[in-house]
Amino acid sequence: MARMSGKVAVITGGANGLGKASALRFTEEDAKGIVIADMLEDAGLETVSMIEDAGGKAIFVNLDAVNRVNNQEMVEAAVTEFGSIDVLVTAAGITHQDYLSGDREAEVKMAIKRAQEIENPAQQFVDGSLEEWQKVIDVNLTGTYFALQAAASAMIEQGKGGSIITLASIAAKHPDAGPTPYVVSKAGVWMLTKKAARELAPENIRVNAIGPGFIETHMTTIFEIAPPERVEETLKSVPMGRRGLPIEIANTALFLASDESSYMTGEILHPDGGYFTD
Ligand SMILES: NC(=O)c1ccc[n+]([C@@H]2O[C@H](COP(=O)([O-])OP(=O)(O)OC[C@H]3O[C@@H](n4cnc5c(N)ncnc54)[C@H](O)[C@@H]3O)[C@@H](O)[C@H]2O)c1
């Protein structure tokens, strides 16, 4: 039997990157249905088409991760369209206030700002704005909380458990892996994952995190625009010496979504090329 047979998955941030790769991998393993929930409709509909071309079933739902009602609606859509929700992957996320997945220009601007900030880390720390802090914490942490609440509520009602997978990061444990609001939001996602795992275990709902290293998605466009010596310097922290591929995270998500990880909850897995070996 395929590893996702009979399972319905809801994937936030499923229009691009790691969420999209997970959706396509779940489809290969015969997922019963997939809800792609994202703020980017065109990209989300494209993911839906790719799933259908691969023989799967999917729908797109508009989601602003910070909107609690949107999160409830995306779960309701799964139940209405496919009969249940068995798996949730929370891949919606941003690195900074102006992050728009696929907007290369915004990343070029950010790369210039970062290069200046690196010159004076203490100053950039004290100058950090409330808007920046709030937006990143809202989308990455509060958005994840809302998605977990909505999915867990439906899973409890169904009474057959489920698997929830959050996207944390190496930044959950290492302060060098991103700007201040980002690393703090990911540390929060990791604690939220552990807390949810404990509270939801009696309902047979497993909650685990993935803490990827640097992976080739829009989120790491900076690797393509930063000076080669900066990229080389960053990759020194990765013993395998390269960015990971989205499929390498999707395979981790598949393991956590499937019954192969049936005795695992409150865990974080780090597909990171060896980042945490030091
Ligand atoms: N790529 C990496 O190197 C890396 C490493 C560690 C963790 N992560 C985490 O993995 C997750 C996925 O990132 P990715 O690399 O696939 O980036 P991505 O930009 O390719 O995908 C992120 C998706 O989230 C969606 N999104 C953003 N804000 C949203 C909102 N408010 N409401 C709904 N959807 C929203 C975007 O539209 C996009 O489709 C993020 O949480 C990110 O922090 C990524």
XYZ file of C-alpha atoms and ligand atoms in Angstrom:
322
model
C 0.000 0.000 0.000
C 1.269 3.517 -0.803
C 2.372 5.573 2.170
C -0.385 8.227 1.934
C -3.235 5.969 0.831
C -6.564 7.186 2.188
C -5.031 10.277 3.778
C -6.168 13.854 3.189
C -3.531 16.565 3.658
C -3.860 20.314 4.119
C -0.715 22.241 3.244
C -0.326 25.926 4.102
C 2.161 27.724 1.872
C 1.546 24.931 -0.629
C 1.819 27.220 -3.675
C 5.609 27.230 -3.683
C 8.792 25.707 -2.334
C 8.679 23.139 0.449
C 4.875 23.014 0.723
C 4.519 22.424 -3.007
C 7.233 19.738 -3.031
C 5.491 17.983 -0.126
C 2.136 18.116 -1.939
C 3.637 16.515 -5.053
C 5.453 13.859 -3.001
C 2.232 13.017 -1.098
C 0.483 12.682 -4.470
C 3.076 10.142 -5.636
C 2.204 8.142 -2.506
C -1.480 8.118 -3.377
C -2.842 10.810 -1.050
C -6.645 10.814 -1.198
C -6.833 14.605 -1.524
C -4.746 17.703 -0.917
C -5.772 21.244 0.020
C -3.284 23.862 -1.148
C -3.799 26.898 1.099
C -1.843 30.015 0.227
C -2.053 33.781 -0.338
C -0.762 33.375 -3.926
C -3.701 32.155 -6.003
C -2.002 31.774 -9.415
C 0.924 29.785 -8.023
C -1.469 27.748 -5.880
C -3.668 26.856 -8.857
C -0.552 25.826 -10.760
C 0.358 23.433 -7.938
C -3.186 22.041 -8.071
C -2.786 21.453 -11.831
C 0.518 19.672 -11.285
C -1.097 17.403 -8.691
C -3.979 16.629 -11.069
C -1.553 15.958 -13.950
C 0.186 13.468 -11.666
C -3.152 11.679 -11.118
C -4.004 13.210 -7.731
C -6.885 15.273 -6.370
C -6.439 18.786 -5.023
C -8.181 22.091 -4.438
C -6.876 25.580 -3.806
C -8.070 27.682 -0.870
C -7.181 31.330 -0.281
C -5.385 31.695 3.022
C -3.875 34.571 4.876
C -2.043 32.637 7.577
C -2.686 35.337 10.186
C -6.450 35.146 9.696
C -7.988 32.680 12.145
C -11.217 32.275 10.158
C -9.244 31.544 6.947
C -7.454 28.747 8.798
C -10.773 27.257 9.902
C -12.155 27.555 6.361
C -9.195 25.711 4.838
C -9.780 22.782 7.198
C -13.533 22.823 6.499
C -12.720 22.748 2.773
C -10.733 19.533 3.256
C -13.584 17.879 5.146
C -16.241 19.041 2.666
C -14.267 18.134 -0.457
C -12.399 15.001 0.625
C -14.228 13.810 3.770
C -11.554 14.396 6.446
C -8.257 15.966 7.432
C -5.523 13.496 8.368
C -2.352 15.516 7.835
C -1.477 19.196 8.215
C 1.783 20.706 6.969
C 2.377 24.350 7.927
C 4.794 25.685 5.316
C 3.494 29.278 5.020
C 6.288 31.545 6.148
C 8.311 34.688 5.551
C 11.847 35.804 6.383
C 11.162 39.534 6.597
C 8.326 42.034 6.507
C 8.471 42.610 2.715
C 8.966 38.964 1.780
C 6.807 37.923 -1.154
C 7.586 34.444 -2.407
C 9.097 34.726 -5.897
C 9.638 38.518 -5.800
C 13.307 38.633 -6.757
C 13.491 42.441 -6.630
C 12.451 42.543 -2.969
C 15.181 39.997 -2.226
C 17.804 42.073 -4.038
C 16.828 45.075 -1.864
C 16.970 42.897 1.230
C 20.397 41.522 0.254
C 21.787 45.066 0.060
C 20.259 45.943 3.450
C 21.637 42.729 5.007
C 25.138 43.379 3.691
C 25.065 46.762 5.459
C 23.623 45.301 8.664
C 26.306 42.636 8.869
C 28.852 45.447 9.194
C 27.241 46.546 12.467
C 25.189 43.777 14.120
C 24.654 45.628 17.407
C 23.171 48.625 15.604
C 20.843 46.519 13.448
C 19.676 44.746 16.632
C 18.774 47.952 18.468
C 17.267 49.521 15.325
C 14.893 46.600 14.578
C 11.359 47.951 13.988
C 8.133 46.887 15.664
C 6.478 46.452 12.228
C 9.169 44.006 11.141
C 8.994 42.078 14.417
C 5.200 41.881 14.430
C 4.749 40.831 10.796
C 7.259 37.986 10.982
C 6.018 36.724 14.357
C 2.390 36.985 13.154
C 2.834 34.984 9.948
C 5.357 32.408 11.154
C 4.267 31.804 14.733
C 0.689 33.015 15.215
C -0.229 31.683 11.759
C 1.141 28.263 12.694
C -0.799 28.353 15.976
C -4.085 29.122 14.181
C -3.511 26.337 11.644
C -2.732 23.824 14.405
C -5.848 24.814 16.364
C -8.107 24.503 13.321
C -6.667 21.165 12.190
C -6.526 19.627 15.671
C -10.105 20.664 16.363
C -11.332 18.804 13.264
C -9.083 15.810 13.984
C -10.479 15.523 17.530
C -14.023 15.617 16.156
C -13.171 12.893 13.625
C -11.744 10.734 16.408
C -9.095 8.949 14.352
C -6.008 10.989 15.209
C -3.722 12.619 12.686
C -0.267 13.933 11.941
C 0.737 17.598 12.076
C 4.049 18.796 10.673
C 5.352 22.301 11.290
C 8.121 23.996 9.338
C 10.596 25.307 11.865
C 14.208 25.788 10.734
C 17.790 25.459 11.887
C 16.979 29.032 12.981
C 14.851 27.551 15.783
C 18.095 26.658 17.548
C 20.833 28.780 15.986
C 20.832 32.602 16.131
C 23.045 32.962 13.036
C 20.485 31.377 10.721
C 18.435 34.529 10.048
C 17.367 37.993 11.241
C 16.160 38.433 14.846
C 12.358 38.209 14.319
C 12.798 35.176 12.043
C 14.980 33.144 14.412
C 12.714 34.004 17.355
C 9.587 33.042 15.381
C 11.127 29.674 14.511
C 12.191 29.023 18.113
C 8.536 29.709 18.948
C 7.333 27.269 16.298
C 9.559 24.589 17.822
C 8.175 25.136 21.355
C 4.633 25.330 19.956
C 5.260 21.964 18.278
C 6.409 20.360 21.523
C 3.533 21.867 23.512
C 0.955 20.755 20.942
C 2.515 17.275 20.853
C 1.973 16.872 24.593
C -1.538 18.332 24.662
C -2.782 16.424 21.607
C -1.146 13.035 22.300
C -4.236 11.746 24.187
C -6.201 12.340 20.960
C -3.665 10.297 18.964
C -2.581 13.417 17.081
C 1.177 13.488 16.500
C 2.915 16.849 16.080
C 6.464 17.070 14.767
C 8.656 19.772 13.268
C 11.046 19.870 10.353
C 14.021 22.157 10.846
C 15.582 22.458 7.392
C 18.949 24.020 6.667
C 19.357 26.160 3.523
C 17.078 24.772 0.803
C 16.742 25.837 -2.845
C 13.455 27.768 -2.834
C 12.466 31.420 -3.328
C 13.326 31.897 0.333
C 17.034 31.449 -0.332
C 17.189 33.609 -3.485
C 19.931 35.496 -1.650
C 22.272 32.581 -2.522
C 21.814 33.509 -6.192
C 22.327 37.262 -5.784
C 24.895 37.625 -2.993
C 28.608 37.927 -3.881
C 30.164 34.440 -4.404
C 32.529 34.887 -1.450
C 29.514 35.463 0.872
C 27.786 32.360 -0.427
C 30.986 30.366 0.043
C 31.303 31.684 3.598
C 27.711 30.686 4.436
C 28.116 27.224 2.921
C 31.131 26.640 5.190
C 28.530 26.055 7.929
C 27.114 23.144 5.901
C 29.442 20.104 5.908
C 27.756 18.751 2.760
C 28.683 22.051 1.089
C 25.439 22.684 -0.786
C 21.859 23.848 -0.358
C 19.296 21.085 0.007
C 16.616 20.351 -2.568
C 12.878 20.755 -1.820
C 12.374 17.017 -2.447
C 14.780 16.287 0.421
C 12.412 18.129 2.760
C 9.325 16.630 1.123
C 10.693 13.152 1.865
C 11.078 14.132 5.526
C 7.498 15.469 5.547
C 6.324 12.196 3.988
C 7.974 10.165 6.744
C 6.329 12.303 9.441
C 2.944 12.289 7.679
C 2.911 8.531 7.153
C 2.394 5.773 9.697
C 6.122 4.971 9.498
C 6.646 7.609 12.203
C 3.758 6.306 14.332
C 5.699 6.409 17.641
C 7.237 9.835 17.031
C 5.800 13.050 18.429
C 7.228 16.336 19.711
C 10.370 15.741 17.630
C 12.291 18.018 15.295
C 14.128 16.517 12.328
C 16.942 18.500 10.741
C 17.537 17.797 7.056
C 20.369 20.346 7.011
C 23.423 18.838 5.303
C 25.131 18.430 8.680
C 24.702 22.021 9.949
C 24.218 20.803 13.513
C 27.281 18.572 13.687
C 29.447 21.207 15.348
N 13.985 27.391 2.109
C 14.689 27.274 3.208
O 15.937 27.298 3.173
C 14.009 27.087 4.546
C 14.806 26.691 5.620
C 14.214 26.516 6.858
C 12.864 26.723 7.029
N 12.121 27.108 5.961
C 10.699 27.341 6.212
O 9.927 26.555 5.330
C 8.681 27.208 5.067
C 8.463 27.238 3.565
O 9.435 28.091 2.961
P 9.909 27.921 1.449
O 11.369 27.812 1.473
O 9.107 26.885 0.789
O 9.542 29.376 0.884
P 8.602 29.768 -0.352
O 8.656 31.229 -0.440
O 8.989 28.974 -1.535
O 7.152 29.292 0.110
C 6.469 29.939 1.165
C 4.988 29.950 0.853
O 4.299 30.549 1.962
C 3.299 31.404 1.429
N 2.948 32.441 2.400
C 3.735 33.408 2.911
N 3.034 34.199 3.731
C 1.764 33.727 3.745
C 0.576 34.116 4.407
N 0.525 35.180 5.226
N -0.530 33.385 4.186
C -0.518 32.323 3.365
N 0.581 31.900 2.694
C 1.706 32.595 2.894
C 3.928 31.994 0.187
O 2.978 32.566 -0.687
C 4.649 30.788 -0.402
O 3.845 30.059 -1.290
C 8.780 28.577 5.733
O 8.140 28.554 6.968
C 10.264 28.757 5.923
O 10.555 29.617 6.998
C 12.650 27.292 4.716
